[in-house]
mmCIF file of C-alpha atoms in Angstrom:
data_model
loop_
_atom_site.group_PDB
_atom_site.id
_atom_site.type_symbol
_atom_site.label_atom_id
_atom_site.label_comp_id
_atom_site.label_asym_id
_atom_site.label_seq_id
_atom_site.Cartn_x
_atom_site.Cartn_y
_atom_site.Cartn_z
ATOM 1 C CA MET A 1 128.096 131.808 129.632
ATOM 2 C CA ILE A 2 126.343 128.692 128.339
ATOM 3 C CA GLN A 3 123.042 127.442 129.848
ATOM 4 C CA ILE A 4 121.232 124.122 128.851
ATOM 5 C CA GLU A 5 117.900 123.578 130.432
ATOM 6 C CA GLN A 6 115.907 120.170 130.384
ATOM 7 C CA LEU A 7 117.517 119.129 127.026
ATOM 8 C CA SER A 8 116.194 115.875 125.492
ATOM 9 C CA LYS A 9 116.678 114.044 122.242
ATOM 10 C CA ARG A 10 115.712 110.459 121.039
ATOM 11 C CA PHE A 11 116.309 108.806 117.692
ATOM 12 C CA ALA A 12 114.068 106.267 115.999
ATOM 13 C CA VAL A 13 115.933 103.157 114.818
ATOM 14 C CA GLN A 14 114.600 100.413 112.681
ATOM 15 C CA ARG A 15 115.060 97.066 114.322
ATOM 16 C CA THR A 16 116.713 94.195 112.422
ATOM 17 C CA GLY A 17 114.707 91.164 111.716
ATOM 18 C CA THR A 18 111.121 90.970 110.574
ATOM 19 C CA SER A 19 107.789 90.998 112.350
ATOM 20 C CA ALA A 20 105.339 88.141 112.799
ATOM 21 C CA TRP A 21 103.758 89.004 109.373
ATOM 22 C CA ARG A 22 106.229 88.960 106.485
ATOM 23 C CA TRP A 23 104.697 91.984 104.697
ATOM 24 C CA GLN A 24 105.004 94.228 107.755
ATOM 25 C CA ARG A 25 108.171 96.006 108.912
ATOM 26 C CA ALA A 26 109.615 95.327 112.271
ATOM 27 C CA PRO A 27 108.555 98.024 114.750
ATOM 28 C CA LYS A 28 110.843 100.985 115.356
ATOM 29 C CA MET A 29 112.855 101.282 118.586
ATOM 30 C CA TRP A 30 113.246 104.638 120.189
ATOM 31 C CA VAL A 31 116.672 105.258 121.532
ATOM 32 C CA GLN A 32 116.821 108.053 124.291
ATOM 33 C CA ALA A 33 120.192 109.605 123.711
ATOM 34 C CA VAL A 34 119.705 112.623 125.918
ATOM 35 C CA GLN A 35 117.400 113.000 128.774
ATOM 36 C CA ASP A 36 116.610 116.193 130.701
ATOM 37 C CA ILE A 37 120.037 117.502 130.748
ATOM 38 C CA SER A 38 120.647 120.889 132.488
ATOM 39 C CA LEU A 39 123.785 122.703 132.974
ATOM 40 C CA ARG A 40 125.363 126.056 133.574
ATOM 41 C CA ALA A 41 128.879 126.832 132.408
ATOM 42 C CA GLU A 42 130.291 130.119 133.650
ATOM 43 C CA ASN A 43 132.820 132.566 132.105
ATOM 44 C CA GLY A 44 136.444 131.935 133.244
ATOM 45 C CA SER A 45 135.736 128.392 133.893
ATOM 46 C CA ILE A 46 136.198 124.880 132.264
ATOM 47 C CA THR A 47 133.169 122.736 132.579
ATOM 48 C CA GLY A 48 133.780 119.032 131.867
ATOM 49 C CA LEU A 49 131.300 116.419 130.396
ATOM 50 C CA LEU A 50 132.653 113.161 131.512
ATOM 51 C CA GLY A 51 131.132 109.887 130.350
ATOM 52 C CA ALA A 52 131.841 106.585 128.534
ATOM 53 C CA ASN A 53 131.381 106.271 124.743
ATOM 54 C CA GLY A 54 127.759 106.417 123.871
ATOM 55 C CA ALA A 55 126.777 108.285 126.998
ATOM 56 C CA GLY A 56 125.210 111.400 125.130
ATOM 57 C CA LYS A 57 128.194 113.964 125.173
ATOM 58 C CA THR A 58 128.497 114.366 121.561
ATOM 59 C CA THR A 59 124.711 114.522 120.900
ATOM 60 C CA THR A 60 124.348 117.366 123.482
ATOM 61 C CA LEU A 61 127.201 119.376 121.933
ATOM 62 C CA ARG A 62 125.795 118.860 118.550
ATOM 63 C CA MET A 63 122.502 120.299 119.614
ATOM 64 C CA LEU A 64 124.334 123.204 121.442
ATOM 65 C CA ALA A 65 126.066 123.906 117.997
ATOM 66 C CA GLY A 66 122.933 124.077 116.264
ATOM 67 C CA LEU A 67 123.536 120.988 114.189
ATOM 68 C CA MET A 68 120.799 118.931 115.673
ATOM 69 C CA GLN A 69 117.154 119.905 116.667
ATOM 70 C CA PRO A 70 116.221 118.897 120.252
ATOM 71 C CA ASP A 71 112.939 117.295 121.091
ATOM 72 C CA SER A 72 112.557 119.632 123.945
ATOM 73 C CA GLY A 73 114.710 122.038 126.140
ATOM 74 C CA ARG A 74 116.488 125.394 125.839
ATOM 75 C CA LEU A 75 120.081 126.209 124.782
ATOM 76 C CA LEU A 76 121.413 129.639 125.704
ATOM 77 C CA ILE A 77 124.655 131.135 124.706
ATOM 78 C CA ASP A 78 125.304 134.507 126.447
ATOM 79 C CA GLY A 79 121.591 134.813 126.887
ATOM 80 C CA ARG A 80 120.818 133.982 123.277
ATOM 81 C CA ASP A 81 118.650 131.092 122.262
ATOM 82 C CA VAL A 82 120.304 128.799 119.874
ATOM 83 C CA LEU A 83 116.837 127.704 118.465
ATOM 84 C CA HIS A 84 115.311 131.168 117.820
ATOM 85 C CA GLN A 85 118.450 133.384 117.663
ATOM 86 C CA ARG A 86 120.706 131.004 115.929
ATOM 87 C CA SER A 87 123.142 133.369 114.214
ATOM 88 C CA ALA A 88 123.404 135.620 117.144
ATOM 89 C CA ALA A 89 124.021 132.772 119.552
ATOM 90 C CA LEU A 90 126.496 130.865 117.324
ATOM 91 C CA ALA A 91 128.492 133.993 116.598
ATOM 92 C CA GLN A 92 129.669 133.787 120.398
ATOM 93 C CA LEU A 93 130.579 130.166 119.993
ATOM 94 C CA GLY A 94 133.759 128.374 118.873
ATOM 95 C CA ILE A 95 133.499 124.754 118.297
ATOM 96 C CA LEU A 96 136.360 122.000 118.110
ATOM 97 C CA SER A 97 134.391 119.059 116.911
ATOM 98 C CA ASP A 98 135.484 115.477 116.917
ATOM 99 C CA ALA A 99 135.743 115.413 113.105
ATOM 100 C CA ARG A 100 138.184 118.400 112.971
ATOM 101 C CA GLY A 101 136.810 119.273 109.567
ATOM 102 C CA LEU A 102 139.923 120.775 107.859
ATOM 103 C CA TYR A 103 140.035 121.344 104.069
ATOM 104 C CA PRO A 104 143.029 119.054 103.076
ATOM 105 C CA ARG A 105 144.155 121.012 99.925
ATOM 106 C CA LEU A 106 144.290 124.291 101.804
ATOM 107 C CA THR A 107 147.106 125.468 103.970
ATOM 108 C CA ALA A 108 146.700 125.878 107.689
ATOM 109 C CA ARG A 109 146.682 129.670 107.199
ATOM 110 C CA GLU A 110 144.085 129.287 104.485
ATOM 111 C CA ASN A 111 141.828 127.186 106.572
ATOM 112 C CA ILE A 112 141.970 129.740 109.372
ATOM 113 C CA VAL A 113 141.396 132.877 107.193
ATOM 114 C CA TYR A 114 138.533 131.220 105.143
ATOM 115 C CA PHE A 115 136.632 130.576 108.373
ATOM 116 C CA ALA A 116 137.376 134.116 109.674
ATOM 117 C CA ARG A 117 135.964 135.531 106.515
ATOM 118 C CA LEU A 118 132.838 133.458 106.991
ATOM 119 C CA HIS A 119 132.425 135.053 110.382
ATOM 120 C CA GLY A 120 132.606 138.454 108.877
ATOM 121 C CA LEU A 121 136.227 139.548 109.396
ATOM 122 C CA SER A 122 137.887 141.515 106.746
ATOM 123 C CA ASP A 123 140.966 140.027 104.994
ATOM 124 C CA ALA A 124 143.415 142.218 107.035
ATOM 125 C CA GLN A 125 141.656 141.206 110.364
ATOM 126 C CA ALA A 126 141.634 137.505 109.337
ATOM 127 C CA GLN A 127 145.325 137.572 108.542
ATOM 128 C CA ALA A 128 146.116 139.397 111.796
ATOM 129 C CA ARG A 129 144.088 136.854 113.873
ATOM 130 C CA ALA A 130 145.858 133.962 112.003
ATOM 131 C CA ASP A 131 149.238 135.311 113.076
ATOM 132 C CA LEU A 132 148.201 135.875 116.546
ATOM 133 C CA LEU A 133 146.855 132.347 116.949
ATOM 134 C CA ALA A 134 149.743 130.970 115.207
ATOM 135 C CA ASP A 135 151.916 132.417 117.954
ATOM 136 C CA LEU A 136 149.478 131.316 120.757
ATOM 137 C CA LEU A 137 149.345 127.641 119.508
ATOM 138 C CA ASP A 138 152.990 127.372 117.992
ATOM 139 C CA LEU A 139 151.623 127.222 114.539
ATOM 140 C CA ARG A 140 154.134 129.289 112.683
ATOM 141 C CA PRO A 141 155.916 126.358 110.995
ATOM 142 C CA LEU A 142 152.619 124.900 109.609
ATOM 143 C CA LEU A 143 150.969 128.106 108.342
ATOM 144 C CA GLY A 144 152.182 127.605 104.785
ATOM 145 C CA ARG A 145 151.806 123.918 104.578
ATOM 146 C CA ALA A 146 148.659 122.018 103.144
ATOM 147 C CA THR A 147 146.794 120.208 106.002
ATOM 148 C CA GLU A 148 146.671 117.041 104.048
ATOM 149 C CA GLY A 149 149.345 114.817 105.895
ATOM 150 C CA PHE A 150 149.197 116.730 109.205
ATOM 151 C CA SER A 151 149.686 114.691 112.247
ATOM 152 C CA GLN A 152 146.683 114.350 114.695
ATOM 153 C CA GLY A 153 148.299 117.031 117.003
ATOM 154 C CA GLU A 154 148.852 119.414 114.035
ATOM 155 C CA ARG A 155 145.117 118.922 112.874
ATOM 156 C CA VAL A 156 143.969 119.802 116.374
ATOM 157 C CA LYS A 157 146.047 122.854 116.564
ATOM 158 C CA THR A 158 144.860 124.141 113.220
ATOM 159 C CA ALA A 159 141.164 123.210 114.014
ATOM 160 C CA LEU A 160 141.513 124.976 117.394
ATOM 161 C CA ALA A 161 142.911 128.108 115.682
ATOM 162 C CA ARG A 162 139.938 128.050 113.287
ATOM 163 C CA ALA A 163 137.410 127.744 116.107
ATOM 164 C CA LEU A 164 139.079 130.770 117.929
ATOM 165 C CA VAL A 165 139.508 132.961 114.824
ATOM 166 C CA HIS A 166 136.582 135.191 115.550
ATOM 167 C CA ASP A 167 137.554 135.605 119.351
ATOM 168 C CA PRO A 168 134.467 133.762 120.769
ATOM 169 C CA ALA A 169 133.609 134.296 124.459
ATOM 170 C CA ASN A 170 132.462 130.636 124.603
ATOM 171 C CA ILE A 171 134.303 127.513 123.363
ATOM 172 C CA VAL A 172 133.284 123.777 123.047
ATOM 173 C CA LEU A 173 135.643 121.091 122.580
ATOM 174 C CA ASP A 174 134.419 117.539 121.802
ATOM 175 C CA GLU A 175 137.106 115.010 123.040
ATOM 176 C CA PRO A 176 140.020 117.174 121.795
ATOM 177 C CA THR A 177 142.699 114.869 123.085
ATOM 178 C CA ASN A 178 141.674 111.818 121.169
ATOM 179 C CA GLY A 179 144.699 110.488 119.325
ATOM 180 C CA LEU A 180 147.200 113.135 120.682
ATOM 181 C CA ASP A 181 150.579 112.203 122.074
ATOM 182 C CA VAL A 182 151.738 113.350 125.582
ATOM 183 C CA GLN A 183 153.523 116.533 124.268
ATOM 184 C CA ALA A 184 150.410 117.703 122.214
ATOM 185 C CA THR A 185 148.042 116.878 125.150
ATOM 186 C CA ARG A 186 150.117 119.113 127.377
ATOM 187 C CA ALA A 187 150.440 121.923 125.055
ATOM 188 C CA LEU A 188 146.542 121.817 124.535
ATOM 189 C CA ARG A 189 145.900 121.633 128.229
ATOM 190 C CA GLN A 190 148.141 124.871 128.843
ATOM 191 C CA THR A 191 146.378 126.747 126.092
ATOM 192 C CA LEU A 192 142.950 126.005 127.612
ATOM 193 C CA ARG A 193 144.199 127.198 130.929
ATOM 194 C CA TYR A 194 145.380 130.354 129.349
ATOM 195 C CA LEU A 195 141.977 130.915 127.546
ATOM 196 C CA ARG A 196 140.127 130.307 130.877
ATOM 197 C CA SER A 197 142.420 133.019 132.713
ATOM 198 C CA PRO A 198 141.719 136.755 132.677
ATOM 199 C CA ALA A 199 144.818 137.245 130.273
ATOM 200 C CA GLY A 200 143.163 134.874 127.817
ATOM 201 C CA GLY A 201 139.894 136.517 127.966
ATOM 202 C CA SER A 202 138.142 134.567 130.759
ATOM 203 C CA LYS A 203 136.417 132.095 128.111
ATOM 204 C CA CYS A 204 133.544 129.847 129.126
ATOM 205 C CA ILE A 205 134.795 126.378 127.939
ATOM 206 C CA ILE A 206 133.051 123.065 127.945
ATOM 207 C CA PHE A 207 135.321 120.082 127.416
ATOM 208 C CA SER A 208 133.971 116.683 126.701
ATOM 209 C CA SER A 209 135.948 113.511 127.389
ATOM 210 C CA HIS A 210 135.893 110.068 128.564
ATOM 211 C CA ILE A 211 139.519 110.282 129.872
ATOM 212 C CA MET A 212 139.344 110.883 133.703
ATOM 213 C CA GLN A 213 142.949 112.100 134.078
ATOM 214 C CA GLU A 214 142.203 115.117 131.535
ATOM 215 C CA VAL A 215 138.962 116.014 133.196
ATOM 216 C CA GLU A 216 140.568 115.926 136.657
ATOM 217 C CA ARG A 217 143.521 118.083 135.627
ATOM 218 C CA LEU A 218 141.507 120.656 133.737
ATOM 219 C CA CYS A 219 138.003 121.111 134.863
ATOM 220 C CA ASP A 220 136.502 123.350 137.602
ATOM 221 C CA GLN A 221 133.177 121.605 137.294
ATOM 222 C CA VAL A 222 132.507 118.101 136.168
ATOM 223 C CA LEU A 223 129.247 116.585 135.033
ATOM 224 C CA VAL A 224 129.138 112.751 134.812
ATOM 225 C CA ILE A 225 126.813 111.666 131.950
ATOM 226 C CA ALA A 226 125.549 108.002 131.760
ATOM 227 C CA GLN A 227 122.900 106.682 129.449
ATOM 228 C CA GLY A 228 121.824 110.103 128.381
ATOM 229 C CA ARG A 229 121.476 111.676 132.027
ATOM 230 C CA ILE A 230 123.509 113.686 134.318
ATOM 231 C CA VAL A 231 124.032 111.309 137.268
ATOM 232 C CA ALA A 232 126.559 113.536 139.166
ATOM 233 C CA SER A 233 127.931 117.165 139.139
ATOM 234 C CA GLY A 234 130.353 119.092 141.168
ATOM 235 C CA SER A 235 134.025 119.757 141.375
ATOM 236 C CA VAL A 236 136.460 116.846 141.476
ATOM 237 C CA PRO A 237 136.970 117.077 145.349
ATOM 238 C CA GLU A 238 133.120 117.157 145.684
ATOM 239 C CA LEU A 239 132.625 113.998 143.591
ATOM 240 C CA LEU A 240 135.500 112.187 145.558
ATOM 241 C CA GLN A 241 133.830 113.162 148.805
ATOM 242 C CA SER A 242 130.227 112.097 147.645
ATOM 243 C CA THR A 243 131.498 108.753 146.603
ATOM 244 C CA GLY A 244 133.979 108.139 149.506
ATOM 245 C CA GLN A 245 136.657 107.237 146.907
ATOM 246 C CA PRO A 246 140.255 108.490 147.057
ATOM 247 C CA ASP A 247 140.800 108.078 143.241
ATOM 248 C CA PHE A 248 138.722 109.885 140.634
ATOM 249 C CA GLU A 249 138.667 106.976 138.305
ATOM 250 C CA ASP A 250 137.215 104.750 140.819
ATOM 251 C CA ALA A 251 134.571 107.625 141.665
ATOM 252 C CA PHE A 252 133.637 107.838 138.142
ATOM 253 C CA VAL A 253 133.092 104.254 137.720
ATOM 254 C CA GLN A 254 131.037 104.193 140.884
ATOM 255 C CA LEU A 255 128.862 106.957 139.666
ATOM 256 C CA ALA A 256 128.430 106.134 135.916
ATOM 257 C CA PHE A 257 128.299 102.273 135.960
ATOM 258 C CA ALA A 258 126.968 101.074 139.364
ATOM 259 C CA SER A 259 123.462 99.825 138.949
ATOM 260 C CA ALA A 260 120.836 101.957 140.249
ATOM 261 C CA ALA A 261 123.431 104.744 140.375
ATOM 262 C CA PRO A 262 122.409 107.688 142.610
ATOM 263 C CA LEU A 263 122.269 111.238 141.508
ATOM 264 C CA ALA A 264 125.026 113.145 143.365
ATOM 265 C CA MET A 265 124.485 116.880 142.482
ATOM 266 C CA GLY A 266 127.083 119.260 143.877
ATOM 267 C CA GLY A 267 127.526 118.605 147.555
ATOM 268 C CA GLY A 268 126.068 115.152 148.174
ATOM 269 C CA ARG A 269 122.214 115.395 147.548
ATOM 270 C CA THR A 270 121.321 112.009 146.157
ATOM 271 C CA GLN A 271 118.117 110.382 144.673
ATOM 272 C CA PRO A 272 117.982 106.801 143.175
ATOM 273 C CA ALA A 273 117.972 106.975 139.424
ATOM 274 C CA ALA A 274 115.063 104.755 139.197
ATOM 275 C CA THR A 275 112.875 106.989 141.268
ATOM 276 C CA GLN A 276 113.335 110.126 139.349
ATOM 277 C CA PRO A 277 109.893 111.669 138.393
ATOM 278 C CA GLY A 278 109.041 111.003 134.660
ATOM 279 C CA ALA A 279 112.222 108.850 134.197
ATOM 280 C CA LEU A 280 112.343 107.186 130.820
ATOM 281 C CA GLN A 281 114.134 103.918 129.881
ATOM 282 C CA PRO A 282 116.943 104.564 127.341
ATOM 283 C CA TYR A 283 115.369 101.897 125.057
ATOM 284 C CA THR A 284 111.526 101.840 124.275
ATOM 285 C CA TYR A 285 109.697 100.405 121.338
ATOM 286 C CA VAL A 286 106.869 102.194 119.326
ATOM 287 C CA GLY A 287 105.039 100.665 116.328
ATOM 288 C CA SER A 288 102.525 97.952 116.112
ATOM 289 C CA ALA A 289 99.828 97.782 118.791
ATOM 290 C CA ASP A 290 100.029 94.119 118.718
ATOM 291 C CA PRO A 291 102.141 93.170 121.730
ATOM 292 C CA GLY A 292 102.964 89.883 119.986
ATOM 293 C CA LEU A 293 105.014 91.838 117.285
ATOM 294 C CA VAL A 294 106.977 93.761 119.976
ATOM 295 C CA GLU A 295 109.895 91.952 121.532
ATOM 296 C CA PRO A 296 111.170 92.688 125.189
ATOM 297 C CA ALA A 297 113.630 95.673 125.325
ATOM 298 C CA VAL A 298 117.057 94.861 124.088
ATOM 299 C CA SER A 299 120.222 94.914 126.115
ATOM 300 C CA ARG A 300 122.108 98.220 126.478
ATOM 301 C CA SER A 301 124.763 97.271 124.145
ATOM 302 C CA GLY A 302 125.916 100.680 122.993
ATOM 303 C CA GLU A 303 124.794 100.085 119.396
ATOM 304 C CA ALA A 304 122.648 103.141 119.649
ATOM 305 C CA PRO A 305 123.547 106.346 118.041
ATOM 306 C CA CYS A 306 123.800 108.330 121.218
ATOM 307 C CA ALA A 307 127.469 109.179 121.197
#
């Protein structure tokens, strides 16, 4: 099980241009990438993070993976705190990142075995896991080939095998279907359903995407993220009911992009976003105390590093 409690992260970005005084730097702009995100992902369930590019999905998952320090909040993997029990927590986590991260000169088997050894498996155990995952993911024809030149689907299969090699109870996938063809997407979907099932180990799976159809077909619970905040959560039928929309894509657009979007939390409870206690604007400036050196807030154009 994965729990995230009141997670926040902002980045300091240097504004372009100059200040009113030539010898002074332009004041910094704080970009609120993630704001007070909380979620609970259960075992034997697929939890979807659904949001547009720049919504805060990847930043959230990078903090969960221990790759980025949050400004505030807690991250728990099977009850272990990622910040204070890093090794024990991350040992229970398998990660399929957006970058895939394969070594191109190594074969698929060598990539998988190498990461198994990093997780403390013996060579015999690592080879056995590579064979088992090759059968599960239909990787047999690829095991002896160098990953350089692999298709996108072949890279995802190999990276997923690497993420599962230590048999983690929790799996995080960051936009895994990007660039996949229909056949590869269907195969990945089937694999995730198996891993969720008791036969596959009742894994806790978090799946981030901006593709509505994938989330609708796969996820037991959906959290809609917009501008670094969770603006809605619930099952797909619950979100459809809360918006009054028959189509999930229309429901997502209403929840994520409508001005002053309400919070719809698992059953229809709503609260205008603008009235949330302690709400922060995604863009604020810090720097010079002279208001003449600080321009009005910029438009939310998606240039900020809050993927």
